[in-house]
């Protein structure tokens, strides 16, 4: 199997988790208690040991395969979507290493509950928030950017197989819609985490 295929399959597994993870954060719009209740349900899925092992394995595969893809393909003098895919991917590698390490350390070393208050504490208090607000904001924006670029690249690839004229403009529009959704989702999550909608 080619590296790109491995990255795609592992990426789809992470993307399924991300749907749960980010919609969980969106539930914070209804307040911290709702976020925590929903997390308890979602944990039954992604903290089920075989699922969690698979997810963490996919995160590791994604970082190694993604970095390899960036450095074999290169991104200088490439179209914008290739550059955006590489840059968002590099950010996601650094973010995931730090993020998953923090979550696992909190759970197994510091014995701290990794719920809404774990995430929002550092996004509300000065000076930590100077780092954590851009850190979380970019993570969600990069995830959507990366998926938008992947959708565009894959659609173009399939279009040249099925119809050589392709559907360039339509795919571009769809990629912008994915990115635009990402901007709205990021704003709503960050507003909730930073106490914009209710006092924290
Ligand atoms: C949140 C985790 C990630 C997801 C869900 C994800 C998903 C994807 C998907 C679905 C593709 C399209 C593959 C295809 O065209 O068939 C892709 C491509 C790519 N990803 Fe990721 N990825 C993630 C993380 C990363 C990371 C950490 C890097 C590291 C830098 C990275 C670098 C790349 C590169 C360079 C490509 C383009 C491959 C090519 O066209 O040759 N990705 N990604
Ligand atoms: C606003 C941005 C984000 C916040 C506030 C956040 C917060 C959290 C929290 C609180 C946990 C612990 C969950 C639990 O205890 O059940 C967690 C776990 C995790 N997050 Fe995020 N996250 C964010 C973005 C992301 C993104 C963009 C990704 C992937 C690209 C990601 C990947 C993960 C993974 C893989 C875990 C580990 C799940 C586990 O096995 O327990 N997160 N995150």
PDB file of C-alpha atoms and ligand atoms in Angstrom:
ATOM      1  CA  UNK A   1       0.000   0.000   0.000  1.00  0.00           C
ATOM      2  CA  UNK A   2       1.259   3.478  -0.864  1.00  0.00           C
ATOM      3  CA  UNK A   3       2.084   5.977   1.888  1.00  0.00           C
ATOM      4  CA  UNK A   4      -0.606   8.364   0.644  1.00  0.00           C
ATOM      5  CA  UNK A   5      -3.257   5.623   0.882  1.00  0.00           C
ATOM      6  CA  UNK A   6      -2.156   4.782   4.440  1.00  0.00           C
ATOM      7  CA  UNK A   7      -2.344   8.502   5.315  1.00  0.00           C
ATOM      8  CA  UNK A   8      -5.821   8.724   3.753  1.00  0.00           C
ATOM      9  CA  UNK A   9      -7.272   5.711   5.597  1.00  0.00           C
ATOM     10  CA  UNK A  10      -5.752   6.711   8.929  1.00  0.00           C
ATOM     11  CA  UNK A  11      -6.929  10.312   8.233  1.00  0.00           C
ATOM     12  CA  UNK A  12     -10.511   9.136   7.735  1.00  0.00           C
ATOM     13  CA  UNK A  13     -10.434   7.366  11.129  1.00  0.00           C
ATOM     14  CA  UNK A  14      -9.118  10.548  12.812  1.00  0.00           C
ATOM     15  CA  UNK A  15     -11.725  12.623  10.948  1.00  0.00           C
ATOM     16  CA  UNK A  16     -14.529  10.430  12.387  1.00  0.00           C
ATOM     17  CA  UNK A  17     -13.131  11.067  15.891  1.00  0.00           C
ATOM     18  CA  UNK A  18     -12.890  14.802  15.047  1.00  0.00           C
ATOM     19  CA  UNK A  19     -16.602  14.940  14.233  1.00  0.00           C
ATOM     20  CA  UNK A  20     -17.320  13.716  17.788  1.00  0.00           C
ATOM     21  CA  UNK A  21     -14.549  15.833  19.345  1.00  0.00           C
ATOM     22  CA  UNK A  22     -15.446  19.148  17.707  1.00  0.00           C
ATOM     23  CA  UNK A  23     -19.205  18.676  18.042  1.00  0.00           C
ATOM     24  CA  UNK A  24     -18.513  17.958  21.737  1.00  0.00           C
ATOM     25  CA  UNK A  25     -16.767  21.365  21.946  1.00  0.00           C
ATOM     26  CA  UNK A  26     -19.704  22.989  20.123  1.00  0.00           C
ATOM     27  CA  UNK A  27     -22.020  21.702  22.862  1.00  0.00           C
ATOM     28  CA  UNK A  28     -20.157  24.116  25.161  1.00  0.00           C
ATOM     29  CA  UNK A  29     -22.402  26.770  23.576  1.00  0.00           C
ATOM     30  CA  UNK A  30     -25.028  25.381  25.965  1.00  0.00           C
ATOM     31  CA  UNK A  31     -22.679  25.767  28.941  1.00  0.00           C
ATOM     32  CA  UNK A  32     -19.925  23.723  30.658  1.00  0.00           C
ATOM     33  CA  UNK A  33     -22.392  21.216  32.196  1.00  0.00           C
ATOM     34  CA  UNK A  34     -23.761  20.260  28.780  1.00  0.00           C
ATOM     35  CA  UNK A  35     -20.216  19.921  27.356  1.00  0.00           C
ATOM     36  CA  UNK A  36     -19.283  17.564  30.221  1.00  0.00           C
ATOM     37  CA  UNK A  37     -22.467  15.467  29.885  1.00  0.00           C
ATOM     38  CA  UNK A  38     -21.937  15.019  26.129  1.00  0.00           C
ATOM     39  CA  UNK A  39     -18.254  14.167  26.699  1.00  0.00           C
ATOM     40  CA  UNK A  40     -19.285  11.364  29.077  1.00  0.00           C
ATOM     41  CA  UNK A  41     -21.346   9.780  26.267  1.00  0.00           C
ATOM     42  CA  UNK A  42     -18.678  10.278  23.583  1.00  0.00           C
ATOM     43  CA  UNK A  43     -15.991   8.814  25.863  1.00  0.00           C
ATOM     44  CA  UNK A  44     -17.916   5.530  25.846  1.00  0.00           C
ATOM     45  CA  UNK A  45     -16.958   5.365  22.168  1.00  0.00           C
ATOM     46  CA  UNK A  46     -13.394   6.752  21.944  1.00  0.00           C
ATOM     47  CA  UNK A  47     -12.208   5.650  25.370  1.00  0.00           C
ATOM     48  CA  UNK A  48     -13.297   2.052  24.735  1.00  0.00           C
ATOM     49  CA  UNK A  49      -9.767   0.544  24.891  1.00  0.00           C
ATOM     50  CA  UNK A  50      -9.578  -1.050  21.403  1.00  0.00           C
ATOM     51  CA  UNK A  51     -10.962   2.178  19.866  1.00  0.00           C
ATOM     52  CA  UNK A  52      -8.588   4.409  21.827  1.00  0.00           C
ATOM     53  CA  UNK A  53      -5.557   2.261  20.920  1.00  0.00           C
ATOM     54  CA  UNK A  54      -6.578   2.454  17.250  1.00  0.00           C
ATOM     55  CA  UNK A  55      -7.060   6.236  17.473  1.00  0.00           C
ATOM     56  CA  UNK A  56      -3.682   6.841  19.116  1.00  0.00           C
ATOM     57  CA  UNK A  57      -2.035   4.510  16.601  1.00  0.00           C
ATOM     58  CA  UNK A  58      -3.636   6.497  13.759  1.00  0.00           C
ATOM     59  CA  UNK A  59      -2.401   9.784  15.267  1.00  0.00           C
ATOM     60  CA  UNK A  60       1.157   8.385  15.288  1.00  0.00           C
ATOM     61  CA  UNK A  61       0.840   7.034  11.735  1.00  0.00           C
ATOM     62  CA  UNK A  62      -0.626  10.358  10.581  1.00  0.00           C
ATOM     63  CA  UNK A  63       2.272  12.422  11.924  1.00  0.00           C
ATOM     64  CA  UNK A  64       5.025  10.176  10.468  1.00  0.00           C
ATOM     65  CA  UNK A  65       3.317   9.559   7.114  1.00  0.00           C
ATOM     66  CA  UNK A  66       2.260  13.237   6.789  1.00  0.00           C
ATOM     67  CA  UNK A  67       5.762  14.600   7.450  1.00  0.00           C
ATOM     68  CA  UNK A  68       7.202  12.108   4.997  1.00  0.00           C
ATOM     69  CA  UNK A  69       4.674  13.171   2.346  1.00  0.00           C
ATOM     70  CA  UNK A  70       5.584  16.846   2.886  1.00  0.00           C
ATOM     71  CA  UNK A  71       9.302  16.240   2.550  1.00  0.00           C
ATOM     72  CA  UNK A  72       9.101  13.890  -0.440  1.00  0.00           C
ATOM     73  CA  UNK A  73       6.666  16.147  -2.319  1.00  0.00           C
ATOM     74  CA  UNK A  74       8.069  19.496  -1.189  1.00  0.00           C
ATOM     75  CA  UNK A  75       5.880  22.582  -1.245  1.00  0.00           C
ATOM     76  CA  UNK A  76       7.954  25.286  -2.854  1.00  0.00           C
ATOM     77  CA  UNK A  77       6.658  26.468  -6.263  1.00  0.00           C
ATOM     78  CA  UNK A  78       3.513  24.320  -5.837  1.00  0.00           C
ATOM     79  CA  UNK A  79      -0.159  25.384  -6.205  1.00  0.00           C
ATOM     80  CA  UNK A  80      -1.710  27.155  -3.198  1.00  0.00           C
ATOM     81  CA  UNK A  81      -3.717  24.111  -2.040  1.00  0.00           C
ATOM     82  CA  UNK A  82      -0.544  21.973  -1.870  1.00  0.00           C
ATOM     83  CA  UNK A  83       1.198  24.653   0.219  1.00  0.00           C
ATOM     84  CA  UNK A  84      -1.877  25.068   2.471  1.00  0.00           C
ATOM     85  CA  UNK A  85      -2.062  21.287   2.916  1.00  0.00           C
ATOM     86  CA  UNK A  86       1.619  21.036   3.865  1.00  0.00           C
ATOM     87  CA  UNK A  87       1.594  24.043   6.236  1.00  0.00           C
ATOM     88  CA  UNK A  88      -1.644  22.952   7.981  1.00  0.00           C
ATOM     89  CA  UNK A  89      -0.234  19.397   8.195  1.00  0.00           C
ATOM     90  CA  UNK A  90       3.008  20.594   9.797  1.00  0.00           C
ATOM     91  CA  UNK A  91       1.040  22.614  12.358  1.00  0.00           C
ATOM     92  CA  UNK A  92      -1.203  19.604  13.069  1.00  0.00           C
ATOM     93  CA  UNK A  93       1.896  17.410  13.670  1.00  0.00           C
ATOM     94  CA  UNK A  94       3.257  19.815  16.287  1.00  0.00           C
ATOM     95  CA  UNK A  95      -0.201  20.348  17.806  1.00  0.00           C
ATOM     96  CA  UNK A  96      -1.056  16.651  18.024  1.00  0.00           C
ATOM     97  CA  UNK A  97       2.276  15.735  19.660  1.00  0.00           C
ATOM     98  CA  UNK A  98       1.748  18.378  22.337  1.00  0.00           C
ATOM     99  CA  UNK A  99      -2.021  17.971  22.713  1.00  0.00           C
ATOM    100  CA  UNK A 100      -2.181  14.187  23.038  1.00  0.00           C
ATOM    101  CA  UNK A 101       0.866  14.209  25.344  1.00  0.00           C
ATOM    102  CA  UNK A 102      -0.849  16.785  27.615  1.00  0.00           C
ATOM    103  CA  UNK A 103      -4.121  14.823  27.680  1.00  0.00           C
ATOM    104  CA  UNK A 104      -2.370  11.523  28.500  1.00  0.00           C
ATOM    105  CA  UNK A 105      -0.070  13.120  31.109  1.00  0.00           C
ATOM    106  CA  UNK A 106      -3.080  14.774  32.754  1.00  0.00           C
ATOM    107  CA  UNK A 107      -4.899  11.455  32.914  1.00  0.00           C
ATOM    108  CA  UNK A 108      -2.082   9.121  33.989  1.00  0.00           C
ATOM    109  CA  UNK A 109       0.506  11.373  35.734  1.00  0.00           C
ATOM    110  CA  UNK A 110      -1.204  14.477  37.104  1.00  0.00           C
ATOM    111  CA  UNK A 111      -4.548  12.698  37.782  1.00  0.00           C
ATOM    112  CA  UNK A 112      -6.476  15.693  36.493  1.00  0.00           C
ATOM    113  CA  UNK A 113      -9.943  15.455  34.872  1.00  0.00           C
ATOM    114  CA  UNK A 114      -9.592  16.414  31.181  1.00  0.00           C
ATOM    115  CA  UNK A 115     -13.045  17.954  30.769  1.00  0.00           C
ATOM    116  CA  UNK A 116     -14.311  21.413  29.747  1.00  0.00           C
ATOM    117  CA  UNK A 117     -12.469  23.171  32.603  1.00  0.00           C
ATOM    118  CA  UNK A 118      -9.141  21.543  31.659  1.00  0.00           C
ATOM    119  CA  UNK A 119      -9.457  23.060  28.161  1.00  0.00           C
ATOM    120  CA  UNK A 120     -10.974  26.403  29.096  1.00  0.00           C
ATOM    121  CA  UNK A 121      -8.817  27.092  32.201  1.00  0.00           C
ATOM    122  CA  UNK A 122      -5.772  27.823  30.079  1.00  0.00           C
ATOM    123  CA  UNK A 123      -7.846  29.819  27.549  1.00  0.00           C
ATOM    124  CA  UNK A 124      -9.225  32.148  30.230  1.00  0.00           C
ATOM    125  CA  UNK A 125      -6.329  32.793  32.602  1.00  0.00           C
ATOM    126  CA  UNK A 126      -3.552  35.274  31.930  1.00  0.00           C
ATOM    127  CA  UNK A 127      -0.752  34.693  30.853  1.00  0.00           C
ATOM    128  CA  UNK A 128      -1.458  31.093  29.660  1.00  0.00           C
ATOM    129  CA  UNK A 129      -4.203  32.310  27.345  1.00  0.00           C
ATOM    130  CA  UNK A 130      -1.665  34.248  25.254  1.00  0.00           C
ATOM    131  CA  UNK A 131      -0.396  30.850  24.096  1.00  0.00           C
ATOM    132  CA  UNK A 132      -3.516  28.679  24.327  1.00  0.00           C
ATOM    133  CA  UNK A 133      -6.005  30.868  22.433  1.00  0.00           C
ATOM    134  CA  UNK A 134      -3.947  30.937  19.183  1.00  0.00           C
ATOM    135  CA  UNK A 135      -2.871  27.313  19.815  1.00  0.00           C
ATOM    136  CA  UNK A 136      -6.474  25.990  19.928  1.00  0.00           C
ATOM    137  CA  UNK A 137      -7.752  28.401  17.253  1.00  0.00           C
ATOM    138  CA  UNK A 138      -5.100  27.293  14.766  1.00  0.00           C
ATOM    139  CA  UNK A 139      -5.681  23.608  15.536  1.00  0.00           C
ATOM    140  CA  UNK A 140      -9.319  23.728  14.427  1.00  0.00           C
ATOM    141  CA  UNK A 141      -8.601  26.062  11.480  1.00  0.00           C
ATOM    142  CA  UNK A 142      -5.748  23.819  10.299  1.00  0.00           C
ATOM    143  CA  UNK A 143      -7.880  20.668  10.603  1.00  0.00           C
ATOM    144  CA  UNK A 144     -10.560  22.210   8.332  1.00  0.00           C
ATOM    145  CA  UNK A 145      -7.960  23.687   5.931  1.00  0.00           C
ATOM    146  CA  UNK A 146      -6.265  20.300   5.652  1.00  0.00           C
ATOM    147  CA  UNK A 147      -9.538  18.486   4.962  1.00  0.00           C
ATOM    148  CA  UNK A 148     -10.620  21.172   2.438  1.00  0.00           C
ATOM    149  CA  UNK A 149      -7.313  20.747   0.539  1.00  0.00           C
ATOM    150  CA  UNK A 150      -7.605  16.938   0.701  1.00  0.00           C
ATOM    151  CA  UNK A 151     -11.150  17.148  -0.710  1.00  0.00           C
ATOM    152  CA  UNK A 152      -9.980  19.426  -3.543  1.00  0.00           C
ATOM    153  CA  UNK A 153      -6.938  17.274  -4.388  1.00  0.00           C
ATOM    154  CA  UNK A 154      -8.924  14.034  -4.338  1.00  0.00           C
ATOM    155  CA  UNK A 155     -11.800  15.460  -6.424  1.00  0.00           C
ATOM    156  CA  UNK A 156      -9.339  16.742  -9.029  1.00  0.00           C
ATOM    157  CA  UNK A 157      -7.604  13.363  -9.088  1.00  0.00           C
ATOM    158  CA  UNK A 158     -10.879  11.465  -9.606  1.00  0.00           C
ATOM    159  CA  UNK A 159     -12.190  14.036 -12.126  1.00  0.00           C
ATOM    160  CA  UNK A 160      -9.204  13.551 -14.421  1.00  0.00           C
ATOM    161  CA  UNK A 161      -9.886   9.823 -14.353  1.00  0.00           C
ATOM    162  CA  UNK A 162     -13.650  10.108 -15.065  1.00  0.00           C
ATOM    163  CA  UNK A 163     -13.833  13.297 -17.131  1.00  0.00           C
ATOM    164  CA  UNK A 164     -10.635  14.888 -18.412  1.00  0.00           C
ATOM    165  CA  UNK A 165     -12.211  18.391 -18.491  1.00  0.00           C
ATOM    166  CA  UNK A 166     -12.607  18.173 -14.690  1.00  0.00           C
ATOM    167  CA  UNK A 167     -14.806  20.333 -12.435  1.00  0.00           C
ATOM    168  CA  UNK A 168     -12.185  22.715 -11.136  1.00  0.00           C
ATOM    169  CA  UNK A 169     -14.540  25.586 -10.168  1.00  0.00           C
ATOM    170  CA  UNK A 170     -17.042  23.349  -8.402  1.00  0.00           C
ATOM    171  CA  UNK A 171     -14.295  21.674  -6.331  1.00  0.00           C
ATOM    172  CA  UNK A 172     -12.802  25.057  -5.474  1.00  0.00           C
ATOM    173  CA  UNK A 173     -16.218  26.248  -4.249  1.00  0.00           C
ATOM    174  CA  UNK A 174     -16.695  23.083  -2.154  1.00  0.00           C
ATOM    175  CA  UNK A 175     -13.218  23.510  -0.621  1.00  0.00           C
ATOM    176  CA  UNK A 176     -14.059  27.133   0.308  1.00  0.00           C
ATOM    177  CA  UNK A 177     -17.324  25.980   1.906  1.00  0.00           C
ATOM    178  CA  UNK A 178     -15.423  23.450   4.040  1.00  0.00           C
ATOM    179  CA  UNK A 179     -12.943  26.169   5.053  1.00  0.00           C
ATOM    180  CA  UNK A 180     -15.777  28.678   5.733  1.00  0.00           C
ATOM    181  CA  UNK A 181     -17.539  26.127   7.952  1.00  0.00           C
ATOM    182  CA  UNK A 182     -14.220  25.751   9.788  1.00  0.00           C
ATOM    183  CA  UNK A 183     -14.036  29.508  10.456  1.00  0.00           C
ATOM    184  CA  UNK A 184     -17.564  29.508  11.953  1.00  0.00           C
ATOM    185  CA  UNK A 185     -16.946  26.340  14.028  1.00  0.00           C
ATOM    186  CA  UNK A 186     -13.630  27.772  15.311  1.00  0.00           C
ATOM    187  CA  UNK A 187     -15.276  31.074  16.319  1.00  0.00           C
ATOM    188  CA  UNK A 188     -18.106  29.289  18.189  1.00  0.00           C
ATOM    189  CA  UNK A 189     -15.772  26.883  20.022  1.00  0.00           C
ATOM    190  CA  UNK A 190     -13.281  29.598  20.959  1.00  0.00           C
ATOM    191  CA  UNK A 191     -16.079  31.938  22.078  1.00  0.00           C
ATOM    192  CA  UNK A 192     -17.360  29.236  24.439  1.00  0.00           C
ATOM    193  CA  UNK A 193     -13.930  28.260  25.775  1.00  0.00           C
ATOM    194  CA  UNK A 194     -12.876  31.845  26.485  1.00  0.00           C
ATOM    195  CA  UNK A 195     -16.069  32.838  28.309  1.00  0.00           C
ATOM    196  CA  UNK A 196     -17.421  35.150  25.600  1.00  0.00           C
ATOM    197  CA  UNK A 197     -20.978  33.779  25.894  1.00  0.00           C
ATOM    198  CA  UNK A 198     -21.193  33.285  29.690  1.00  0.00           C
ATOM    199  CA  UNK A 199     -18.947  34.120  32.649  1.00  0.00           C
ATOM    200  CA  UNK A 200     -16.236  31.548  33.456  1.00  0.00           C
TER     201      UNK A 200
HETATM  202  C1  LIG B   1      -5.781  15.592  11.725  1.00  0.00           C
HETATM  203  C2  LIG B   1      -5.051  14.742  11.111  1.00  0.00           C
HETATM  204  C3  LIG B   1      -4.996  14.572   9.591  1.00  0.00           C
HETATM  205  C4  LIG B   1      -5.985  14.203   8.731  1.00  0.00           C
HETATM  206  C5  LIG B   1      -7.438  13.903   9.074  1.00  0.00           C
HETATM  207  C6  LIG B   1      -5.382  14.132   7.404  1.00  0.00           C
HETATM  208  C7  LIG B   1      -6.033  13.767   6.247  1.00  0.00           C
HETATM  209  C8  LIG B   1      -5.495  13.797   4.986  1.00  0.00           C
HETATM  210  C9  LIG B   1      -6.165  13.330   3.796  1.00  0.00           C
HETATM  211  C10 LIG B   1      -7.562  12.698   3.755  1.00  0.00           C
HETATM  212  C11 LIG B   1      -5.335  13.558   2.753  1.00  0.00           C
HETATM  213  C12 LIG B   1      -5.635  13.275   1.275  1.00  0.00           C
HETATM  214  C13 LIG B   1      -4.943  12.039   0.790  1.00  0.00           C
HETATM  215  C14 LIG B   1      -5.330  11.816  -0.651  1.00  0.00           C
HETATM  216  O1  LIG B   1      -5.188  12.733  -1.486  1.00  0.00           O
HETATM  217  O2  LIG B   1      -5.807  10.744  -0.945  1.00  0.00           O
HETATM  218  C15 LIG B   1      -4.143  14.175   3.265  1.00  0.00           C
HETATM  219  C16 LIG B   1      -3.061  14.550   2.496  1.00  0.00           C
HETATM  220  C17 LIG B   1      -1.892  15.067   2.999  1.00  0.00           C
HETATM  221  N1  LIG B   1      -1.571  15.241   4.330  1.00  0.00           N
HETATM  222 FE1  LIG B   1      -2.790  14.861   5.897  1.00  0.00          FE
HETATM  223  N2  LIG B   1      -4.064  14.486   7.485  1.00  0.00           N
HETATM  224  C18 LIG B   1      -3.800  14.779   8.812  1.00  0.00           C
HETATM  225  C19 LIG B   1      -2.584  15.144   9.339  1.00  0.00           C
HETATM  226  C20 LIG B   1      -1.452  15.416   8.602  1.00  0.00           C
HETATM  227  C21 LIG B   1      -0.192  15.733   9.177  1.00  0.00           C
HETATM  228  C22 LIG B   1       0.107  15.761  10.679  1.00  0.00           C
HETATM  229  C23 LIG B   1       0.663  15.969   8.146  1.00  0.00           C
HETATM  230  C24 LIG B   1       2.112  16.307   8.328  1.00  0.00           C
HETATM  231  C25 LIG B   1       2.720  17.258   7.832  1.00  0.00           C
HETATM  232  C26 LIG B   1      -0.075  15.826   6.889  1.00  0.00           C
HETATM  233  C27 LIG B   1       0.396  16.028   5.577  1.00  0.00           C
HETATM  234  C28 LIG B   1      -0.298  15.737   4.419  1.00  0.00           C
HETATM  235  C29 LIG B   1       0.221  15.928   3.062  1.00  0.00           C
HETATM  236  C30 LIG B   1       1.584  16.475   2.678  1.00  0.00           C
HETATM  237  C31 LIG B   1      -0.775  15.505   2.177  1.00  0.00           C
HETATM  238  C32 LIG B   1      -0.720  15.540   0.624  1.00  0.00           C
HETATM  239  C33 LIG B   1      -0.321  14.205   0.090  1.00  0.00           C
HETATM  240  C34 LIG B   1      -0.147  14.238  -1.407  1.00  0.00           C
HETATM  241  O3  LIG B   1      -1.039  14.752  -2.116  1.00  0.00           O
HETATM  242  O4  LIG B   1       0.888  13.762  -1.874  1.00  0.00           O
HETATM  243  N3  LIG B   1      -1.360  15.435   7.217  1.00  0.00           N
HETATM  244  N4  LIG B   1      -4.255  14.292   4.638  1.00  0.00           N
HETATM  245  C1  LIG B   2     -10.316  23.941  20.456  1.00  0.00           C
HETATM  246  C2  LIG B   2      -9.519  22.947  20.188  1.00  0.00           C
HETATM  247  C3  LIG B   2      -9.416  21.710  21.040  1.00  0.00           C
HETATM  248  C4  LIG B   2      -9.654  21.546  22.380  1.00  0.00           C
HETATM  249  C5  LIG B   2     -10.103  22.579  23.379  1.00  0.00           C
HETATM  250  C6  LIG B   2      -9.403  20.145  22.694  1.00  0.00           C
HETATM  251  C7  LIG B   2      -9.546  19.571  23.946  1.00  0.00           C
HETATM  252  C8  LIG B   2      -9.373  18.242  24.254  1.00  0.00           C
HETATM  253  C9  LIG B   2      -9.679  17.612  25.529  1.00  0.00           C
HETATM  254  C10 LIG B   2     -10.261  18.330  26.747  1.00  0.00           C
HETATM  255  C11 LIG B   2      -9.365  16.298  25.422  1.00  0.00           C
HETATM  256  C12 LIG B   2      -9.575  15.213  26.500  1.00  0.00           C
HETATM  257  C13 LIG B   2     -10.851  14.458  26.145  1.00  0.00           C
HETATM  258  C14 LIG B   2     -11.328  13.499  27.206  1.00  0.00           C
HETATM  259  O1  LIG B   2     -10.838  13.525  28.346  1.00  0.00           O
HETATM  260  O2  LIG B   2     -12.242  12.701  26.930  1.00  0.00           O
HETATM  261  C15 LIG B   2      -8.841  16.069  24.097  1.00  0.00           C
HETATM  262  C16 LIG B   2      -8.398  14.867  23.601  1.00  0.00           C
HETATM  263  C17 LIG B   2      -7.931  14.659  22.329  1.00  0.00           C
HETATM  264  N1  LIG B   2      -7.921  15.590  21.295  1.00  0.00           N
HETATM  265 FE1  LIG B   2      -8.463  17.543  21.417  1.00  0.00          FE
HETATM  266  N2  LIG B   2      -9.022  19.489  21.539  1.00  0.00           N
HETATM  267  C18 LIG B   2      -9.012  20.406  20.515  1.00  0.00           C
HETATM  268  C19 LIG B   2      -8.704  20.178  19.199  1.00  0.00           C
HETATM  269  C20 LIG B   2      -8.265  18.980  18.712  1.00  0.00           C
HETATM  270  C21 LIG B   2      -7.925  18.728  17.326  1.00  0.00           C
HETATM  271  C22 LIG B   2      -8.022  19.770  16.207  1.00  0.00           C
HETATM  272  C23 LIG B   2      -7.509  17.423  17.245  1.00  0.00           C
HETATM  273  C24 LIG B   2      -7.037  16.625  16.052  1.00  0.00           C
HETATM  274  C25 LIG B   2      -6.557  17.127  14.959  1.00  0.00           C
HETATM  275  C26 LIG B   2      -7.602  16.856  18.584  1.00  0.00           C
HETATM  276  C27 LIG B   2      -7.262  15.555  18.913  1.00  0.00           C
HETATM  277  C28 LIG B   2      -7.422  14.978  20.162  1.00  0.00           C
HETATM  278  C29 LIG B   2      -7.083  13.597  20.477  1.00  0.00           C
HETATM  279  C30 LIG B   2      -6.503  12.576  19.501  1.00  0.00           C
HETATM  280  C31 LIG B   2      -7.396  13.395  21.838  1.00  0.00           C
HETATM  281  C32 LIG B   2      -7.176  12.121  22.683  1.00  0.00           C
HETATM  282  C33 LIG B   2      -8.458  11.347  22.829  1.00  0.00           C
HETATM  283  C34 LIG B   2      -8.297  10.244  23.871  1.00  0.00           C
HETATM  284  O3  LIG B   2      -7.788   9.183  23.512  1.00  0.00           O
HETATM  285  O4  LIG B   2      -8.645  10.447  25.022  1.00  0.00           O
HETATM  286  N3  LIG B   2      -8.061  17.823  19.444  1.00  0.00           N
HETATM  287  N4  LIG B   2      -8.867  17.272  23.400  1.00  0.00           N
END
